[in-house]
Coordinates of N, CA and C in Angstrom, one line a residue:
Chain K
M150 N -8.3 18.1 -15.6 CA -6.9 18.5 -16.0 C -5.9 17.9 -15.0
P151 N -4.9 17.3 -15.5 CA -3.9 16.7 -14.5 C -3.3 17.9 -13.7
R152 N -2.9 17.5 -12.4 CA -2.3 18.5 -11.6 C -0.9 18.8 -12.1
A153 N -0.4 20.1 -11.9 CA 0.8 20.5 -12.5 C 2.0 19.8 -11.9
L154 N 3.0 19.4 -12.7 CA 4.2 18.8 -12.2 C 5.0 19.9 -11.5
L155 N 5.7 19.5 -10.4 CA 6.6 20.4 -9.7 C 7.9 20.5 -10.5
T156 N 8.5 21.6 -10.5 CA 9.9 21.8 -11.1 C 10.9 21.1 -10.2
D157 N 12.1 20.8 -10.8 CA 13.1 20.2 -10.0 C 13.5 21.1 -8.8
A158 N 13.5 22.4 -8.9 CA 13.8 23.2 -7.8 C 12.7 23.1 -6.7
E159 N 11.4 23.0 -7.2 CA 10.3 22.9 -6.2 C 10.4 21.6 -5.5
I160 N 10.8 20.5 -6.2 CA 10.9 19.2 -5.5 C 12.0 19.3 -4.5
D161 N 13.1 19.9 -4.9 CA 14.3 20.0 -3.9 C 13.8 20.8 -2.7
M162 N 13.1 21.8 -2.9 CA 12.6 22.6 -1.7 C 11.7 21.8 -0.8
A163 N 10.8 21.0 -1.4 CA 9.9 20.2 -0.7 C 10.7 19.1 0.1
L164 N 11.7 18.5 -0.6 CA 12.4 17.4 0.1 C 13.3 18.0 1.2
A165 N 13.6 19.2 1.2 CA 14.4 19.8 2.3 C 13.6 19.7 3.6
G166 N 12.3 19.7 3.5 CA 11.5 19.6 4.7 C 11.0 18.2 5.0
L167 N 11.4 17.2 4.2 CA 10.9 15.9 4.4 C 12.1 14.9 4.7
A168 N 12.5 14.8 5.9 CA 13.7 14.0 6.3 C 13.6 12.6 5.7
G169 N 14.7 12.2 5.0 CA 14.8 10.8 4.5 C 14.2 10.6 3.1
W170 N 13.4 11.5 2.7 CA 12.8 11.4 1.3 C 13.8 11.9 0.3
Q171 N 13.8 11.2 -0.9 CA 14.7 11.6 -1.9 C 14.0 11.4 -3.3
K172 N 14.7 11.9 -4.3 CA 14.2 11.7 -5.7 C 14.5 10.2 -6.0
H173 N 13.5 9.6 -6.6 CA 13.7 8.2 -7.0 C 14.8 8.1 -8.1
T174 N 15.6 7.1 -8.1 CA 16.7 7.1 -9.0 C 16.3 6.7 -10.5
D175 N 15.2 6.0 -10.6 CA 14.8 5.5 -12.0 C 13.7 6.2 -12.6
K176 N 12.9 6.9 -11.8 CA 11.7 7.5 -12.4 C 11.3 8.8 -11.7
P177 N 10.4 9.6 -12.3 CA 10.0 10.9 -11.7 C 9.1 10.6 -10.5
A178 N 9.7 10.4 -9.3 CA 9.0 10.1 -8.1 C 9.9 10.4 -6.9
I179 N 9.3 10.4 -5.7 CA 10.1 10.5 -4.5 C 9.8 9.3 -3.7
D180 N 10.9 8.9 -2.9 CA 10.7 7.7 -2.1 C 11.4 7.8 -0.8
K181 N 11.1 6.9 0.1 CA 11.7 6.7 1.4 C 11.6 5.3 1.8
S182 N 12.6 4.8 2.5 CA 12.6 3.5 3.1 C 12.4 3.7 4.6
F183 N 11.4 3.0 5.2 CA 11.2 3.1 6.6 C 11.5 1.7 7.3
R184 N 12.1 1.8 8.5 CA 12.4 0.5 9.2 C 11.7 0.6 10.6
F185 N 11.1 -0.5 11.0 CA 10.4 -0.5 12.3 C 11.0 -1.7 13.1
K186 N 10.4 -1.8 14.3 CA 10.9 -2.8 15.3 C 10.6 -4.2 14.8
N187 N 9.4 -4.4 14.2 CA 9.0 -5.7 13.8 C 7.9 -5.6 12.8
F188 N 7.3 -6.7 12.3 CA 6.2 -6.7 11.3 C 5.0 -6.0 11.8
V189 N 4.6 -6.2 13.1 CA 3.4 -5.6 13.6 C 3.5 -4.1 13.5
E190 N 4.7 -3.5 13.9 CA 4.9 -2.1 13.8 C 4.8 -1.6 12.4
A191 N 5.5 -2.4 11.5 CA 5.6 -2.0 10.1 C 4.2 -2.0 9.4
F192 N 3.4 -3.1 9.7 CA 2.1 -3.1 9.1 C 1.1 -2.2 9.7
G193 N 1.3 -1.9 11.0 CA 0.5 -0.9 11.7 C 0.7 0.5 11.0
F194 N 1.9 0.8 10.7 CA 2.2 2.0 10.0 C 1.6 2.0 8.6
M195 N 1.6 0.9 7.9 CA 1.0 0.8 6.6 C -0.5 1.0 6.6
T196 N -1.1 0.5 7.7 CA -2.5 0.7 7.8 C -2.9 2.2 7.9
K197 N -2.1 2.9 8.7 CA -2.3 4.3 8.8 C -2.1 5.1 7.5
V198 N -1.0 4.7 6.8 CA -0.8 5.3 5.5 C -1.9 5.0 4.5
A199 N -2.4 3.8 4.6 CA -3.5 3.4 3.7 C -4.7 4.3 3.9
L200 N -5.0 4.6 5.1 CA -6.2 5.4 5.4 C -6.0 6.9 4.9
L201 N -4.8 7.4 5.1 CA -4.4 8.7 4.6 C -4.6 8.7 3.1
A202 N -4.0 7.7 2.4 CA -4.0 7.6 1.0 C -5.4 7.6 0.4
E203 N -6.2 6.7 1.0 CA -7.6 6.6 0.5 C -8.3 7.9 0.7
K204 N -8.1 8.6 1.8 CA -8.8 9.9 2.0 C -8.3 11.0 1.0
L205 N -7.1 11.0 0.7 CA -6.5 11.9 -0.3 C -6.9 11.4 -1.7
D206 N -7.3 10.2 -1.9 CA -7.5 9.6 -3.2 C -6.2 9.6 -4.0
H207 N -5.1 9.4 -3.2 CA -3.8 9.3 -3.9 C -3.0 8.2 -3.2
H208 N -2.6 7.2 -4.0 CA -2.1 6.0 -3.4 C -0.6 5.7 -3.7
P209 N 0.1 5.2 -2.7 CA 1.5 4.9 -2.9 C 1.8 3.7 -3.7
E210 N 3.0 3.6 -4.3 CA 3.6 2.3 -4.7 C 4.4 1.9 -3.6
W211 N 4.2 0.8 -3.0 CA 4.9 0.4 -1.8 C 5.2 -1.1 -1.6
S212 N 6.2 -1.4 -0.9 CA 6.5 -2.8 -0.6 C 6.9 -3.0 0.8
N213 N 6.8 -4.2 1.3 CA 7.1 -4.5 2.7 C 7.8 -5.8 2.7
V214 N 8.9 -5.9 3.5 CA 9.5 -7.1 3.8 C 9.8 -7.1 5.3
Y215 N 9.1 -7.9 6.0 CA 9.1 -7.9 7.5 C 9.0 -6.6 8.1
R216 N 10.2 -6.0 8.6 CA 10.0 -4.7 9.3 C 10.4 -3.5 8.5
T217 N 10.6 -3.7 7.2 CA 10.9 -2.6 6.3 C 9.7 -2.2 5.4
V218 N 9.5 -1.0 5.2 CA 8.4 -0.5 4.3 C 9.1 0.5 3.3
D219 N 9.0 0.3 2.0 CA 9.5 1.2 1.0 C 8.4 1.9 0.3
I220 N 8.3 3.2 0.3 CA 7.2 4.0 -0.3 C 7.7 4.8 -1.4
T221 N 7.1 4.7 -2.5 CA 7.4 5.6 -3.7 C 6.1 6.4 -4.0
L222 N 6.3 7.7 -4.2 CA 5.1 8.5 -4.5 C 5.3 9.2 -5.8
T223 N 4.3 9.1 -6.7 CA 4.3 9.8 -8.0 C 2.9 10.0 -8.3
T224 N 2.6 11.0 -9.2 CA 1.2 11.3 -9.6 C 1.1 10.8 -11.0
H225 N 0.5 9.6 -11.2 CA 0.5 8.9 -12.5 C -0.2 9.8 -13.5
D226 N -1.3 10.4 -13.2 CA -2.1 11.2 -14.2 C -1.2 12.4 -14.7
S227 N -0.3 12.8 -13.9 CA 0.6 14.0 -14.4 C 1.9 13.5 -14.9
G228 N 2.3 12.3 -14.6 CA 3.6 11.7 -15.1 C 4.8 12.2 -14.3
G229 N 4.6 12.5 -13.0 CA 5.7 12.9 -12.2 C 5.3 13.4 -10.9
V230 N 6.1 14.1 -10.2 CA 5.9 14.6 -8.9 C 5.0 15.9 -8.8
T231 N 4.0 15.8 -8.1 CA 3.1 17.0 -7.9 C 2.9 17.3 -6.4
S232 N 2.2 18.4 -6.2 CA 2.0 18.8 -4.8 C 1.3 17.7 -4.0
L233 N 0.5 16.9 -4.7 CA -0.2 15.8 -4.0 C 0.8 14.8 -3.4
D234 N 1.9 14.5 -4.0 CA 2.9 13.7 -3.5 C 3.6 14.3 -2.2
V235 N 3.8 15.6 -2.3 CA 4.4 16.3 -1.2 C 3.4 16.3 0.0
T236 N 2.1 16.5 -0.3 CA 1.1 16.4 0.7 C 1.1 15.1 1.4
L237 N 1.0 14.0 0.6 CA 1.0 12.7 1.2 C 2.2 12.4 2.0
A238 N 3.4 12.7 1.5 CA 4.7 12.5 2.2 C 4.7 13.3 3.5
T239 N 4.2 14.5 3.5 CA 4.1 15.3 4.7 C 3.2 14.6 5.8
Q240 N 2.0 14.1 5.3 CA 1.1 13.5 6.2 C 1.7 12.2 6.8
I241 N 2.4 11.4 5.9 CA 3.1 10.2 6.4 C 4.1 10.5 7.5
E242 N 4.9 11.6 7.2 CA 5.9 12.0 8.3 C 5.2 12.3 9.6
A243 N 4.1 13.0 9.5 CA 3.4 13.4 10.7 C 2.9 12.2 11.5
L244 N 2.8 11.1 10.9 CA 2.4 9.8 11.6 C 3.5 9.4 12.6
L245 N 4.7 9.8 12.2 CA 5.9 9.3 12.9 C 6.4 10.2 14.0
T246 N 5.8 11.3 14.2 CA 6.3 12.3 15.2 C 5.5 12.2 16.5
Chain H
M252 N 16.8 -25.6 14.0 CA 17.2 -26.1 12.7 C 16.2 -25.5 11.7
P253 N 16.8 -25.0 10.5 CA 15.9 -24.5 9.5 C 15.0 -25.6 9.0
R254 N 13.8 -25.2 8.6 CA 12.8 -26.1 8.0 C 13.4 -26.7 6.7
A255 N 13.1 -27.9 6.3 CA 13.6 -28.5 5.1 C 13.1 -27.9 3.9
L256 N 13.9 -27.7 2.9 CA 13.5 -27.2 1.6 C 12.7 -28.2 0.9
L257 N 11.7 -27.8 0.1 CA 10.9 -28.7 -0.7 C 11.7 -29.0 -2.0
T258 N 11.6 -30.2 -2.5 CA 12.2 -30.5 -3.8 C 11.4 -29.8 -4.9
D259 N 12.0 -29.7 -6.1 CA 11.3 -29.2 -7.2 C 10.0 -29.9 -7.5
A260 N 10.0 -31.2 -7.3 CA 8.8 -32.0 -7.6 C 7.8 -31.7 -6.5
E261 N 8.2 -31.5 -5.3 CA 7.3 -31.2 -4.2 C 6.6 -29.8 -4.4
I262 N 7.5 -28.9 -4.9 CA 6.9 -27.5 -5.2 C 5.9 -27.6 -6.3
D263 N 6.2 -28.3 -7.4 CA 5.3 -28.5 -8.5 C 4.0 -29.1 -8.0
M264 N 4.1 -30.1 -7.1 CA 2.9 -30.7 -6.7 C 2.0 -29.7 -5.8
A265 N 2.7 -29.0 -5.0 CA 2.0 -28.0 -4.2 C 1.3 -26.9 -5.1
L266 N 2.1 -26.5 -6.1 CA 1.5 -25.4 -7.0 C 0.3 -25.9 -7.8
A267 N 0.3 -27.2 -8.0 CA -0.8 -27.7 -8.8 C -2.2 -27.5 -8.1
G268 N -2.1 -27.3 -6.7 CA -3.3 -27.1 -5.9 C -3.5 -25.6 -5.6
L269 N -2.6 -24.7 -6.1 CA -2.6 -23.3 -5.7 C -2.8 -22.5 -7.0
A270 N -4.0 -22.2 -7.4 CA -4.3 -21.5 -8.7 C -3.6 -20.2 -8.7
G271 N -2.8 -20.0 -9.8 CA -2.2 -18.7 -10.1 C -0.8 -18.5 -9.4
W272 N -0.5 -19.4 -8.5 CA 0.9 -19.3 -7.9 C 1.9 -20.0 -8.8
Q273 N 3.1 -19.5 -8.9 CA 4.1 -20.0 -9.7 C 5.4 -19.9 -9.1
K274 N 6.4 -20.6 -9.6 CA 7.8 -20.4 -9.1 C 8.3 -19.0 -9.5
H275 N 8.9 -18.3 -8.6 CA 9.5 -17.0 -8.9 C 10.6 -17.2 -10.0
T276 N 10.7 -16.2 -10.9 CA 11.6 -16.4 -12.0 C 13.1 -16.1 -11.6
D277 N 13.3 -15.3 -10.6 CA 14.7 -14.9 -10.2 C 15.2 -15.5 -9.0
K278 N 14.4 -16.1 -8.1 CA 14.9 -16.6 -6.9 C 14.1 -17.8 -6.4
P279 N 14.6 -18.6 -5.4 CA 13.8 -19.7 -4.9 C 12.7 -19.3 -4.1
A280 N 11.5 -19.1 -4.7 CA 10.3 -18.6 -4.0 C 9.1 -18.9 -4.9
I281 N 8.0 -18.7 -4.3 CA 6.7 -18.8 -5.1 C 6.0 -17.4 -5.1
D282 N 5.3 -17.1 -6.1 CA 4.6 -15.8 -6.1 C 3.3 -15.8 -6.9
K283 N 2.5 -14.8 -6.6 CA 1.2 -14.6 -7.3 C 0.9 -13.1 -7.3
S284 N 0.3 -12.7 -8.4 CA -0.2 -11.3 -8.5 C -1.7 -11.3 -8.3
F285 N -2.2 -10.5 -7.4 CA -3.7 -10.5 -7.2 C -4.2 -9.1 -7.7
R286 N -5.4 -9.1 -8.2 CA -6.0 -7.8 -8.7 C -7.4 -7.7 -8.1
F287 N -7.6 -6.5 -7.5 CA -8.9 -6.3 -6.9 C -9.7 -5.1 -7.6
K288 N -10.9 -4.8 -7.0 CA -11.7 -3.8 -7.6 C -11.1 -2.4 -7.4
N289 N -10.5 -2.2 -6.3 CA -10.0 -0.9 -6.0 C -9.0 -1.0 -4.8
F290 N -8.5 0.1 -4.4 CA -7.5 0.1 -3.3 C -8.0 -0.4 -2.0
V291 N -9.3 0.0 -1.7 CA -9.9 -0.5 -0.4 C -9.9 -2.0 -0.4
E292 N -10.3 -2.6 -1.5 CA -10.4 -4.1 -1.5 C -9.0 -4.7 -1.4
A293 N -8.1 -4.0 -2.1 CA -6.7 -4.6 -2.1 C -6.1 -4.5 -0.7
F294 N -6.2 -3.3 -0.1 CA -5.6 -3.2 1.2 C -6.4 -4.0 2.3
G295 N -7.7 -4.2 2.1 CA -8.4 -5.1 3.0 C -7.9 -6.5 2.9
F296 N -7.6 -6.9 1.7 CA -7.0 -8.3 1.6 C -5.6 -8.3 2.3
M297 N -4.8 -7.3 2.1 CA -3.5 -7.2 2.7 C -3.6 -7.3 4.2
T298 N -4.6 -6.7 4.8 CA -4.8 -6.7 6.2 C -5.0 -8.1 6.7
K299 N -5.9 -8.8 6.0 CA -6.2 -10.2 6.3 C -4.9 -11.1 6.2
V300 N -4.1 -10.9 5.1 CA -2.9 -11.6 4.9 C -1.9 -11.3 6.1
A301 N -1.9 -10.1 6.5 CA -0.9 -9.7 7.5 C -1.2 -10.4 8.8
L302 N -2.5 -10.6 9.1 CA -2.9 -11.3 10.4 C -2.5 -12.7 10.3
L303 N -2.8 -13.4 9.1 CA -2.4 -14.8 8.9 C -0.8 -14.9 9.1
A304 N -0.1 -14.0 8.5 CA 1.3 -14.0 8.4 C 1.9 -13.9 9.9
E305 N 1.4 -13.0 10.6 CA 1.8 -12.8 12.0 C 1.5 -14.0 12.8
K306 N 0.4 -14.6 12.6 CA 0.0 -15.7 13.4 C 0.9 -16.9 13.1
L307 N 1.3 -17.1 11.8 CA 2.2 -18.2 11.4 C 3.7 -17.8 11.7
D308 N 3.9 -16.6 12.1 CA 5.3 -16.0 12.2 C 6.0 -16.3 10.9
H309 N 5.4 -16.1 9.8 CA 6.0 -16.2 8.5 C 5.4 -15.1 7.6
H310 N 6.3 -14.2 7.1 CA 5.9 -13.0 6.5 C 6.2 -12.9 5.0
P311 N 5.3 -12.3 4.3 CA 5.5 -12.3 2.8 C 6.5 -11.1 2.4
E312 N 7.1 -11.2 1.3 CA 7.6 -10.0 0.6 C 6.5 -9.6 -0.4
W313 N 6.0 -8.4 -0.2 CA 4.9 -8.0 -1.1 C 4.9 -6.5 -1.4
S314 N 4.2 -6.3 -2.5 CA 4.1 -4.9 -2.9 C 2.6 -4.6 -3.4
N315 N 2.3 -3.4 -3.3 CA 0.9 -2.9 -3.7 C 1.0 -1.7 -4.5
V316 N 0.3 -1.7 -5.6 CA 0.1 -0.4 -6.4 C -1.4 -0.4 -6.7
Y317 N -2.1 0.6 -6.1 CA -3.5 0.7 -6.2 C -4.3 -0.6 -6.0
R318 N -4.7 -1.2 -7.0 CA -5.6 -2.4 -6.8 C -4.9 -3.7 -7.1
T319 N -3.6 -3.6 -7.2 CA -2.8 -4.8 -7.4 C -1.9 -5.2 -6.2
V320 N -1.9 -6.4 -5.8 CA -1.0 -6.9 -4.7 C -0.2 -8.0 -5.3
D321 N 1.1 -7.9 -5.2 CA 2.1 -9.0 -5.6 C 2.7 -9.6 -4.4
I322 N 2.5 -10.9 -4.2 CA 3.1 -11.6 -3.0 C 4.1 -12.6 -3.4
T323 N 5.3 -12.5 -2.8 CA 6.3 -13.5 -3.0 C 6.6 -14.2 -1.6
L324 N 6.6 -15.5 -1.7 CA 6.8 -16.3 -0.4 C 8.1 -17.1 -0.5
T325 N 8.9 -17.0 0.5 CA 10.1 -17.8 0.6 C 10.5 -17.9 2.1
T326 N 11.2 -19.0 2.4 CA 11.6 -19.1 3.8 C 13.1 -18.7 3.9
H327 N 13.3 -17.5 4.4 CA 14.7 -17.0 4.4 C 15.7 -17.9 5.2
D328 N 15.2 -18.4 6.4 CA 16.1 -19.2 7.2 C 16.6 -20.4 6.4
S329 N 15.8 -20.9 5.5 CA 16.1 -22.2 4.8 C 16.7 -21.9 3.5
G330 N 16.5 -20.7 3.0 CA 17.1 -20.3 1.7 C 16.3 -20.8 0.5
G331 N 15.0 -20.9 0.7 CA 14.1 -21.4 -0.4 C 12.7 -21.7 0.0
V332 N 12.0 -22.5 -0.8 CA 10.6 -22.8 -0.5 C 10.5 -24.0 0.4
T333 N 9.7 -23.8 1.5 CA 9.4 -24.8 2.4 C 7.9 -25.0 2.6
S334 N 7.5 -26.0 3.4 CA 6.1 -26.2 3.7 C 5.4 -25.0 4.3
L335 N 6.2 -24.1 4.9 CA 5.6 -22.9 5.5 C 5.1 -22.0 4.5
D336 N 5.8 -21.9 3.3 CA 5.3 -21.1 2.2 C 4.0 -21.7 1.6
V337 N 4.0 -23.0 1.5 CA 2.8 -23.6 1.0 C 1.6 -23.4 1.9
T338 N 1.9 -23.5 3.2 CA 0.8 -23.3 4.2 C 0.3 -21.9 4.1
L339 N 1.2 -20.9 4.1 CA 0.7 -19.5 4.0 C -0.1 -19.2 2.7
A340 N 0.5 -19.7 1.5 CA -0.2 -19.6 0.3 C -1.6 -20.2 0.3
T341 N -1.7 -21.4 0.9 CA -3.0 -22.0 1.0 C -4.0 -21.2 1.9
Q342 N -3.5 -20.7 3.0 CA -4.3 -19.8 3.8 C -4.8 -18.5 3.1
I343 N -3.9 -18.0 2.3 CA -4.2 -16.8 1.5 C -5.3 -17.1 0.5
E344 N -5.1 -18.2 -0.2 CA -6.2 -18.6 -1.1 C -7.5 -18.8 -0.5
A345 N -7.5 -19.3 0.7 CA -8.8 -19.6 1.5 C -9.5 -18.3 1.8
L346 N -8.7 -17.2 1.8 CA -9.4 -15.9 2.1 C -10.3 -15.5 0.9
L347 N -10.0 -16.0 -0.3 CA -10.6 -15.5 -1.5 C -11.8 -16.3 -1.9
T348 N -12.0 -17.4 -1.2 CA -13.1 -18.3 -1.7 C -14.4 -18.0 -0.9

């Protein structure tokens, strides 16, 4: 059974604890843009996120241009934002502290 | 001095030797979409490309969704496609053979 979608209020509450994350403007997802010192730092971050994602079996939609990494999280099976997205976003933030 | 832009004919000639690469539809760039067995294979490929890119000091614009990796190459300093993009595309293809 697909994981339950979060309500709008639940998403807002989760985002309150996730600095820089916001609701995606075009689809039911959350996203954040990260900027690093250079490509090595940006791709190093991506490598850490990739390991977290594979471990959770929950993978981002993401893009990279030099020192910028844009990450969008959504739960495809559920058709929107679930607790899994909040978990991955929280783990990603923990990488940066 | 920025590297010289390739002419349209030169780009076509280069693409003839780069299976699956094409001119980008929206901007002066070349691109290719790669599909792998799963995320581990896709990100493993990205890691190899990242090392090539850093070594060339020429970085892709790219995105990943699970097992798909889309790569766009352009030379920002020159405002279009140069021999550097062809070199990186050729090195990326060599990873897959």
